[in-house]
Amino acid sequence: MEIRRGIAVSPGVAIGPALVLDTEGILIPIRTVEPAQVDGEVKRLRAALAEASRLAQEKHRTLSAKLGQEIAEIFAAHAGLYEDPKLVRDAEILIRANNYSAEYGVSRAVRAIMKQLESAGISPLVTRLQSDFVDLEKQLLSLLQGEGGRPLAEITEPIIVLAHDLTPSETAVLDPKTVHAIATESGGATSHTAILAGALEIPAVVGIGRFLSDISGGDTVIVDGYQGLLILDPDEDTLKRYLDLRRRDCTASGIHQIFHKDIPAETRDGVRLHLYGNIEFPGEARHCIDRGADGVGLYRTEFLYVNKSGDPTEEEHYTAYKTVLEEMGPDRPVVIRTLDLGGDKFNVAAGLTHLEKNPFLGLRSVRLCLKNQPMFKTQLRAILRASVYGDLRIMFPMISTAMELRQCKSILREVQEDLEEAKIPFKSGIKIGTMIEVPSAAIMADVLARQVDFFSIGTNDLVQYTLAADRNNETVADLYNAADPSILRLLGHVIRSANKASIDVTICGEMSGEPMFTQLLLGLGVRQLSVTPRKIPELKRLVRQMSISDAERVADEALRLETAREVTSYLREQLRRILPDVAD
Ligand code: PEP
Ligand code: MG
């Protein structure tokens, strides 16, 4: 048994067979065979190796003619690898000794070689050899599986998806009925993949570091999304312990969700908070209502791009927004955020055909919308048309300057005029807000507050841009920390600016659903939080144990601290005093 530690991003426990998903989506199935079939498996292996070698040599010949000898040499080297006596021998031994299928034998043999390469340290040669072996495994598996290789969407049995990384679009299409957990080598706590796993309620651990070379498809693994653990090849005791935990977990979370969903989020000294849901798909509006949300505080509309190669049409936008508004009814506000494409989200679909060197600092979000006005106007028309169905509000993401905000509002006015001319109805007086998620916007909050009806603070990006630490990169996860004093000070300034201008301010980054931060945020003056719907009942329970006067004392004290570590331990201690079961 081996226990690997990563970043817990979506709670829950799952036990099941691993499905190793490589970047091209090829699945590595497990199949042990009957002893009588072993000779046949070895024959299949040899045939696949011979065919792969022949294909590589053929590629070498055609590419030599086209691109010259030097480039084509890569394929000559590949052809050599397929004949590598060690690989062939190791795979055959594994198949014969364990009754493995040819696929599983290849996978184990390649992974053992990868592991040896890993121990040789990092060098350009090792990196190249590793990627050669990944290619080789893919090629052999696709030859062996032939028609038998199934895309993920067709898998119906429960599995645990293991991958180096998953993009938001890959994660968005995972079906929680079959995918019982996710574990990835890379990724950070607020990556969009992590957020989606939470939205889909799939237990997930990311940023584990290298483990794929130690595992093949079909091996039993445990994902512990509470503690951030991936357990490979669990022993009997561990298996039993986790089976028990999973059973208790289902009952406890069910009880919790039912008991706390309908109570108001009111502090002990009688201050009522508003708790909204963050959603990515129209179907999640129902989750918000089921969890007792006061509305939708953030609708990430860019997820309309899932499974799409082009821009959504106006009708597609409109139908999605109308669905959410009708579901939420007239009394629950719905904040529709305009497209936040780019960064790690749907770059290709958004027409970002050239690869940006630094996409998080590039043509992301509202910057892209201002450059591609037809796309922006299509969305704004649909939003305005949908406004007649409920309490819709519009929010612009990634605003960096007052100028950008003015431009967005002036384009919105143009679209309103077009609709008026065409006599297409929309609501007047729609509330307009901006995300505060870029440090420049946070610093200028007092100025921006004069231009909008509300702020929503996106701490996921605010933390990444303030601390210059990529939210997706596990190697800087220690630095990427919402408890950093710089973030507390920025939050204080933004919240004060909003309160002074008498506009609403919500926190909608992942920080808002973290119990450790609730007292701090109340104490800083926040009265509205927008979180993954699943977290709402728990937050209600928490808020009801707090008082604003205590929260203000906690915020004052936290603002005096100098490091993220001090802030974290102080806030944990304060939470433990009120709700020990949540703090631990
Ligand atoms: C944020 O940055 O905190 C936010 C809510 O936006 P997103 O996570 O979609 O970037
Ligand atoms: Mg953001």
XYZ file of C-alpha atoms and ligand atoms in Angstrom:
595
model
C 0.000 0.000 0.000
C 1.182 3.518 -0.768
C -0.351 6.790 0.431
C 0.144 9.912 -1.679
C -0.776 13.347 -0.420
C -2.239 16.122 -2.584
C -4.637 19.048 -2.300
C -8.175 18.155 -1.211
C -10.521 20.066 -3.528
C -13.827 18.231 -3.389
C -14.909 16.281 -0.305
C -15.993 12.660 -0.110
C -14.491 9.214 -0.256
C -14.424 6.765 -3.163
C -13.021 3.283 -3.577
C -12.796 1.617 -6.941
C -10.840 0.579 -9.996
C -8.499 3.165 -11.469
C -8.981 4.397 -14.954
C -5.790 6.033 -16.159
C -6.664 8.712 -18.623
C -3.839 9.954 -20.738
C -3.955 13.214 -22.604
C -5.614 11.685 -25.640
C -8.312 9.972 -23.655
C -7.153 6.400 -24.216
C -8.265 4.164 -21.405
C -6.077 1.424 -20.025
C -8.323 -1.470 -19.118
C -7.385 -4.243 -16.748
C -7.975 -7.746 -17.867
C -6.511 -10.796 -16.297
C -7.128 -13.839 -18.452
C -7.577 -17.552 -17.899
C -4.241 -19.455 -17.669
C -5.073 -21.211 -20.938
C -5.251 -17.831 -22.717
C -1.829 -16.613 -21.637
C -0.002 -17.905 -24.738
C -2.532 -16.090 -26.881
C -1.898 -12.836 -24.979
C 1.851 -13.148 -25.528
C 1.193 -13.664 -29.242
C -1.026 -10.555 -29.312
C 1.712 -8.600 -27.603
C 4.353 -9.705 -30.134
C 2.053 -8.935 -33.035
C 1.324 -5.446 -31.654
C 5.036 -4.761 -31.146
C 5.845 -5.878 -34.685
C 3.039 -3.764 -36.144
C 4.021 -0.697 -34.094
C 7.622 -1.079 -35.225
C 6.558 -1.437 -38.855
C 4.386 1.718 -38.588
C 7.248 3.696 -37.037
C 9.640 2.595 -39.812
C 7.100 3.529 -42.444
C 6.719 6.965 -40.855
C 10.504 7.266 -40.819
C 10.686 6.568 -44.566
C 7.905 8.969 -45.593
C 9.093 11.750 -43.293
C 12.737 11.417 -44.417
C 11.591 12.183 -47.936
C 9.427 15.097 -46.773
C 11.305 16.736 -43.890
C 14.809 15.397 -44.110
C 16.719 12.764 -42.254
C 17.199 14.638 -38.990
C 13.529 15.060 -38.022
C 12.588 11.616 -39.277
C 15.208 10.092 -36.960
C 12.718 10.427 -34.080
C 10.631 7.701 -35.674
C 13.621 5.502 -36.335
C 14.321 5.744 -32.596
C 10.700 4.809 -31.842
C 10.929 1.762 -34.089
C 13.983 0.763 -32.053
C 12.084 1.091 -28.775
C 9.431 -1.381 -29.886
C 12.187 -3.921 -30.346
C 13.811 -3.074 -27.028
C 14.593 -6.508 -25.561
C 14.009 -5.334 -21.997
C 10.516 -4.067 -22.712
C 9.545 -7.185 -24.643
C 11.005 -9.498 -21.989
C 9.494 -7.602 -19.029
C 6.033 -7.504 -20.570
C 6.132 -11.223 -21.390
C 7.306 -12.157 -17.900
C 4.520 -10.070 -16.327
C 1.872 -11.631 -18.555
C 3.016 -15.201 -17.874
C 3.596 -14.753 -14.140
C 0.279 -13.004 -13.413
C -2.075 -14.108 -16.194
C -2.228 -10.490 -17.311
C -3.847 -9.446 -20.535
C -1.439 -8.096 -23.156
C -2.669 -4.529 -22.475
C -2.086 -4.742 -18.756
C 1.307 -6.416 -19.259
C 2.414 -3.604 -21.590
C 1.136 -0.958 -19.217
C 2.945 -2.425 -16.199
C 6.186 -2.936 -18.140
C 6.184 0.607 -19.546
C 5.362 2.087 -16.145
C 8.217 0.164 -14.532
C 10.601 1.617 -17.129
C 9.174 5.110 -16.540
C 9.758 4.673 -12.832
C 13.413 3.724 -13.444
C 13.781 6.769 -15.670
C 12.283 8.984 -12.950
C 14.913 7.818 -10.500
C 17.617 8.899 -12.968
C 16.707 12.527 -12.182
C 15.632 15.343 -14.470
C 17.593 15.852 -17.674
C 16.599 16.621 -21.271
C 17.443 13.034 -22.268
C 15.295 11.520 -19.491
C 12.383 13.832 -20.330
C 12.603 12.880 -24.000
C 12.784 9.166 -23.223
C 9.804 9.463 -20.883
C 7.702 11.124 -23.522
C 8.861 8.482 -26.055
C 7.649 5.755 -23.706
C 4.309 7.506 -23.154
C 3.880 7.577 -26.950
C 4.897 3.978 -27.187
C 2.382 2.881 -24.579
C -0.394 4.818 -26.319
C 0.482 3.304 -29.673
C 0.641 -0.253 -28.353
C -2.588 0.075 -26.399
C -4.484 1.467 -29.320
C -3.181 -1.368 -31.523
C -4.067 -3.954 -28.889
C -7.469 -2.539 -28.084
C -8.418 -1.978 -31.704
C -12.183 -1.720 -31.742
C -12.225 -2.613 -28.030
C -10.934 0.797 -26.821
C -13.873 2.692 -25.355
C -14.128 6.429 -24.987
C -14.782 7.634 -21.454
C -18.340 8.651 -22.298
C -19.207 5.034 -23.015
C -17.955 3.605 -19.737
C -20.862 2.641 -17.500
C -19.191 0.870 -14.585
C -17.963 2.882 -11.536
C -14.388 4.115 -11.926
C -11.880 6.513 -10.407
C -10.272 8.769 -12.996
C -6.526 9.290 -12.618
C -4.724 11.717 -14.894
C -1.745 14.016 -15.101
C -4.173 16.884 -15.494
C -7.729 17.397 -16.644
C -8.900 20.465 -18.506
C -12.151 22.154 -17.435
C -13.854 20.856 -20.595
C -12.720 17.283 -19.899
C -13.953 17.537 -16.318
C -17.272 19.132 -17.228
C -18.371 16.075 -19.206
C -17.570 13.537 -16.476
C -20.643 11.715 -15.261
C -20.746 11.453 -11.440
C -22.731 8.218 -11.780
C -19.681 6.470 -13.222
C -16.789 8.698 -12.185
C -16.730 8.285 -8.409
C -13.569 10.334 -7.831
C -10.750 12.182 -9.561
C -7.063 12.349 -8.695
C -4.511 14.305 -10.706
C -0.768 14.826 -10.583
C -0.978 18.559 -11.199
C -3.495 21.327 -10.425
C -4.278 23.729 -7.627
C -7.054 24.294 -5.108
C -8.964 26.858 -7.144
C -8.267 25.581 -10.648
C -11.440 25.444 -12.715
C -11.088 21.689 -12.833
C -11.235 21.608 -9.031
C -14.227 23.966 -8.999
C -16.050 21.762 -11.493
C -15.337 18.609 -9.505
C -16.934 20.368 -6.525
C -19.921 21.435 -8.638
C -20.376 17.885 -9.911
C -19.928 16.648 -6.334
C -17.170 14.248 -7.385
C -14.569 13.742 -4.602
C -11.251 15.029 -5.912
C -7.595 15.397 -4.968
C -5.244 17.388 -7.215
C -1.570 18.397 -7.201
C -0.388 14.999 -5.964
C 2.854 15.017 -7.956
C 3.991 12.036 -9.975
C 2.107 8.819 -9.347
C 0.893 7.608 -12.727
C 3.983 5.522 -13.302
C 3.046 3.502 -10.214
C -0.392 2.518 -11.320
C -2.198 0.805 -14.149
C -5.852 0.853 -15.119
C -7.987 -1.476 -13.021
C -5.853 -1.332 -9.860
C -7.942 -0.604 -6.754
C -7.427 2.880 -5.335
C -8.992 5.026 -2.631
C -9.495 8.776 -3.009
C -9.993 10.631 0.253
C -11.293 14.066 -0.740
C -11.366 15.231 2.899
C -7.722 14.761 3.707
C -6.385 15.018 0.157
C -5.116 11.431 -0.076
C -4.739 8.956 -2.883
C -4.144 5.429 -1.598
C -2.670 2.955 -4.055
C -3.121 -0.749 -3.550
C -4.838 -0.403 -0.122
C -4.410 -3.177 2.461
C -7.432 -4.936 3.949
C -7.640 -2.830 7.115
C -7.505 0.440 5.196
C -10.089 -0.797 2.735
C -12.436 -1.742 5.557
C -11.915 1.571 7.348
C -12.744 3.533 4.208
C -15.762 1.394 3.365
C -17.109 2.228 6.837
C -16.295 5.914 6.420
C -18.039 6.029 3.055
C -21.177 4.503 4.540
C -21.253 6.922 7.511
C -20.388 9.832 5.261
C -23.426 9.296 3.014
C -25.780 9.214 5.984
C -24.240 12.219 7.782
C -24.127 14.517 4.767
C -27.716 13.586 3.877
C -28.942 14.479 7.380
C -26.961 17.681 7.374
C -28.307 18.857 4.020
C -31.894 18.212 5.071
C -31.734 19.843 8.527
C -29.924 23.022 7.682
C -31.159 23.955 4.250
C -34.326 25.835 5.266
C -33.080 27.787 8.265
C -32.069 31.433 7.666
C -28.368 32.329 7.773
C -28.731 34.608 10.771
C -26.037 35.396 13.329
C -26.637 35.118 17.092
C -26.992 38.900 17.233
C -29.694 38.886 14.586
C -27.857 39.893 11.390
C -29.213 38.153 8.313
C -26.723 37.029 5.657
C -27.496 36.152 2.069
C -26.018 32.936 0.755
C -26.021 32.446 -2.995
C -24.913 29.581 -5.217
C -22.127 29.552 -7.833
C -23.177 27.648 -10.926
C -21.680 26.606 -14.242
C -24.627 24.854 -15.896
C -28.359 25.696 -15.972
C -29.182 22.364 -14.283
C -27.411 23.576 -11.147
C -30.122 26.174 -10.478
C -32.102 23.269 -9.031
C -29.158 22.413 -6.721
C -29.245 25.999 -5.425
C -32.912 25.745 -4.506
C -32.484 22.268 -2.991
C -29.718 23.627 -0.735
C -31.684 26.675 0.392
C -29.798 29.351 -1.618
C -31.071 32.935 -1.715
C -30.244 33.110 -5.432
C -27.417 32.572 -7.908
C -24.483 34.810 -7.019
C -22.301 33.756 -9.929
C -23.284 32.051 -13.163
C -20.056 31.208 -15.026
C -21.499 31.412 -18.546
C -18.292 30.355 -20.306
C -19.313 26.762 -19.622
C -21.725 27.124 -22.544
C -18.584 26.306 -24.524
C -18.352 22.738 -23.190
C -18.369 20.310 -26.099
C -18.581 23.127 -28.606
C -16.156 24.057 -31.328
C -17.639 27.495 -32.109
C -19.354 30.329 -30.276
C -22.808 29.620 -28.805
C -25.624 31.267 -30.753
C -27.813 34.003 -29.253
C -30.613 31.435 -28.879
C -28.314 29.036 -26.993
C -27.312 31.815 -24.595
C -30.914 32.930 -24.209
C -32.303 29.447 -23.531
C -29.706 28.790 -20.825
C -30.381 32.081 -19.012
C -34.149 31.781 -19.302
C -33.977 28.272 -17.821
C -32.018 29.499 -14.795
C -34.261 32.524 -14.223
C -37.457 30.519 -14.469
C -36.084 27.934 -12.058
C -35.033 30.565 -9.516
C -38.348 32.468 -9.706
C -38.935 36.227 -9.328
C -37.595 36.593 -5.757
C -34.160 35.046 -6.080
C -31.592 37.191 -7.898
C -29.444 35.607 -10.618
C -26.085 37.231 -11.356
C -25.057 36.382 -14.910
C -21.366 36.910 -15.458
C -20.397 37.682 -19.045
C -17.931 35.328 -20.745
C -14.692 34.732 -18.878
C -12.881 32.810 -21.617
C -9.138 32.323 -21.932
C -6.747 31.646 -19.056
C -7.333 27.941 -18.536
C -10.865 27.998 -19.936
C -11.879 27.103 -23.506
C -9.076 28.956 -25.237
C -9.444 27.231 -28.562
C -13.228 27.394 -28.650
C -13.038 31.111 -27.961
C -11.071 31.655 -31.137
C -7.748 32.117 -29.383
C -6.051 30.238 -32.151
C -2.532 31.362 -31.337
C -1.174 29.892 -28.142
C -0.479 32.668 -25.705
C 2.768 32.398 -23.779
C 1.084 33.533 -20.600
C -2.668 33.064 -20.995
C -3.621 34.170 -17.480
C -2.016 37.539 -18.220
C -3.214 37.642 -21.790
C -6.341 38.175 -23.796
C -8.609 36.698 -21.160
C -12.186 37.387 -20.208
C -13.533 40.898 -20.691
C -10.409 41.833 -22.653
C -11.327 39.205 -25.235
C -14.975 40.372 -25.249
C -13.925 43.972 -25.886
C -11.756 42.793 -28.814
C -14.469 40.507 -30.173
C -17.512 42.738 -29.908
C -19.877 40.680 -32.102
C -19.404 37.757 -29.684
C -19.880 40.064 -26.673
C -22.986 41.727 -28.119
C -24.553 38.359 -28.948
C -24.288 37.384 -25.307
C -25.513 40.753 -24.018
C -28.574 40.639 -26.302
C -29.446 37.188 -24.971
C -28.967 38.297 -21.358
C -31.168 41.347 -21.839
C -33.877 39.325 -23.578
C -33.852 36.807 -20.709
C -34.103 39.591 -18.098
C -37.908 39.623 -18.291
C -38.047 36.195 -16.627
C -36.776 37.126 -13.172
C -34.396 39.223 -11.082
C -31.412 39.187 -13.462
C -28.208 41.098 -12.812
C -25.199 41.480 -15.119
C -21.605 41.232 -14.001
C -18.363 41.863 -15.907
C -15.333 39.685 -15.072
C -11.607 40.514 -14.921
C -12.049 44.270 -14.993
C -8.610 45.841 -14.539
C -9.368 49.520 -15.115
C -12.185 52.052 -14.837
C -11.868 52.539 -18.599
C -12.670 48.895 -19.317
C -15.735 49.091 -17.121
C -16.926 52.200 -18.964
C -16.421 50.446 -22.309
C -18.459 47.433 -21.145
C -21.288 49.650 -19.946
C -21.301 51.632 -23.174
C -21.502 48.440 -25.282
C -24.347 47.267 -23.057
C -26.146 50.580 -23.698
C -25.681 50.123 -27.464
C -27.254 46.678 -27.270
C -30.131 48.053 -25.187
C -30.745 50.714 -27.845
C -30.734 48.080 -30.602
C -33.320 46.049 -28.707
C -35.466 49.112 -28.075
C -35.390 49.958 -31.773
C -36.383 46.416 -32.661
C -39.114 46.539 -29.979
C -37.707 43.493 -28.228
C -38.598 43.586 -24.535
C -36.071 43.628 -21.696
C -36.171 44.887 -18.129
C -35.103 48.417 -17.385
C -32.928 49.291 -14.419
C -31.012 45.984 -14.431
C -28.325 46.047 -11.758
C -24.790 46.105 -13.154
C -21.805 44.814 -11.220
C -18.147 44.089 -11.622
C -15.914 41.331 -10.392
C -13.029 42.558 -8.293
C -10.353 39.991 -9.014
C -7.412 41.934 -10.403
C -5.292 43.842 -7.856
C -5.556 47.075 -9.881
C -9.365 46.914 -9.580
C -9.122 46.181 -5.861
C -6.859 49.175 -5.341
C -9.224 51.390 -7.365
C -12.342 50.003 -5.664
C -13.430 53.423 -4.355
C -13.488 54.757 -7.935
C -15.107 51.654 -9.467
C -17.784 51.673 -6.761
C -19.179 54.887 -8.275
C -19.779 53.122 -11.608
C -21.669 49.998 -10.533
C -24.476 48.649 -8.346
C -22.465 45.838 -6.822
C -19.065 44.212 -6.437
C -18.330 40.527 -6.376
C -14.851 39.720 -5.143
C -13.256 36.841 -7.041
C -10.636 35.704 -4.594
C -9.514 32.800 -6.797
C -7.945 35.224 -9.228
C -7.280 38.000 -6.728
C -4.989 35.639 -4.808
C -3.208 34.442 -7.952
C -2.573 37.929 -9.309
C -1.683 39.533 -5.973
C 0.811 36.878 -4.965
C 1.949 36.147 -8.546
C 1.228 32.455 -7.950
C -0.581 30.437 -10.644
C -3.826 29.022 -9.209
C -3.329 25.812 -11.233
C 0.249 25.116 -10.269
C 0.754 22.717 -7.367
C 4.408 23.687 -7.009
C 3.433 27.169 -5.799
C 0.407 26.005 -3.806
C 2.047 27.119 -0.550
C 2.333 30.658 -1.798
C -1.151 30.690 -3.309
C -2.975 31.378 -0.062
C -6.116 33.404 0.609
C -4.970 33.799 4.223
C -2.040 35.945 3.159
C -2.125 39.320 4.960
C -1.899 41.125 1.599
C -5.240 39.568 0.616
C -6.846 40.496 3.932
C -5.804 44.111 3.466
C -7.090 44.227 -0.121
C -10.397 42.676 0.950
C -10.703 45.220 3.745
C -10.197 48.090 1.305
C -12.682 46.738 -1.284
C -15.383 45.978 1.300
C -14.976 49.383 2.957
C -15.199 51.104 -0.450
C -18.384 49.208 -1.327
C -20.008 49.888 2.032
C -19.079 53.568 1.848
C -20.667 53.849 -1.606
C -23.697 51.867 -0.321
C -23.366 49.177 -2.968
C -23.622 45.415 -2.370
C -20.473 43.367 -2.037
C -20.303 39.579 -2.323
C -17.363 37.202 -2.127
C -17.645 34.523 -4.806
C -14.187 32.890 -4.885
C -13.636 29.522 -3.187
C -12.540 31.340 -0.029
C -16.179 32.236 0.653
C -17.103 28.586 1.218
C -14.185 27.864 3.554
C -15.504 27.780 7.163
C -12.158 29.061 8.422
C -12.753 32.423 6.696
C -16.419 32.987 7.559
C -15.866 34.987 10.782
C -13.150 37.041 9.142
C -15.367 37.945 6.179
C -18.316 38.876 8.413
C -15.996 40.929 10.565
C -14.669 42.766 7.502
C -18.253 43.783 6.681
C -19.402 41.163 4.147
C -23.076 40.181 4.352
C -23.332 38.131 1.144
C -21.437 35.032 0.128
C -21.682 33.033 -3.071
C -20.480 29.432 -2.851
C -20.748 25.981 -4.413
C -24.398 25.086 -3.632
C -23.398 21.983 -1.667
C -21.731 24.193 0.958
C -24.771 26.321 1.759
C -26.420 24.195 4.521
C -23.109 23.878 6.374
C -22.464 27.619 6.117
C -25.916 28.343 7.529
C -25.182 26.183 10.529
C -21.877 27.985 10.986
C -23.218 31.515 10.676
C -25.863 30.782 13.298
C -23.115 30.133 15.850
C -21.379 33.461 15.175
C -21.964 37.022 16.254
C -20.957 40.137 14.349
C -19.268 41.647 17.412
C -17.012 38.570 17.799
C -16.404 38.485 14.041
C -15.270 42.126 14.055
C -12.837 41.390 16.867
C -11.493 38.391 14.897
C -11.066 40.494 11.738
C -9.236 43.266 13.655
C -6.855 40.778 15.179
C -6.275 38.906 11.881
C -5.403 42.173 10.146
C -2.592 42.713 12.640
C -0.850 39.432 11.750
C 2.128 39.287 9.422
C 2.125 35.892 7.701
C -0.385 33.540 6.108
C 0.631 30.871 8.584
C -0.190 33.092 11.568
C -3.519 34.082 10.020
C -4.430 30.445 9.317
C -3.659 29.188 12.784
C -5.452 32.142 14.389
C -8.597 31.690 12.268
C -8.600 27.917 12.857
C -8.367 28.497 16.576
C -11.275 30.950 16.480
C -13.389 28.507 14.497
C -12.548 25.690 16.885
C -13.966 27.766 19.734
C -17.358 27.894 18.064
C -17.601 24.651 16.115
C -14.861 22.153 16.946
C -16.246 19.506 14.540
C -15.884 21.850 11.540
C -12.444 23.178 12.481
C -10.944 19.696 12.705
C -12.622 34.076 -8.980
O -11.652 34.378 -9.673
O -12.603 34.057 -7.730
C -13.894 33.680 -9.616
C -14.970 33.463 -8.901
O -13.876 33.500 -10.971
P -13.311 32.175 -11.673
O -13.028 31.160 -10.596
O -14.334 31.706 -12.641
O -12.070 32.657 -12.340
Mg -11.919 34.730 -11.772
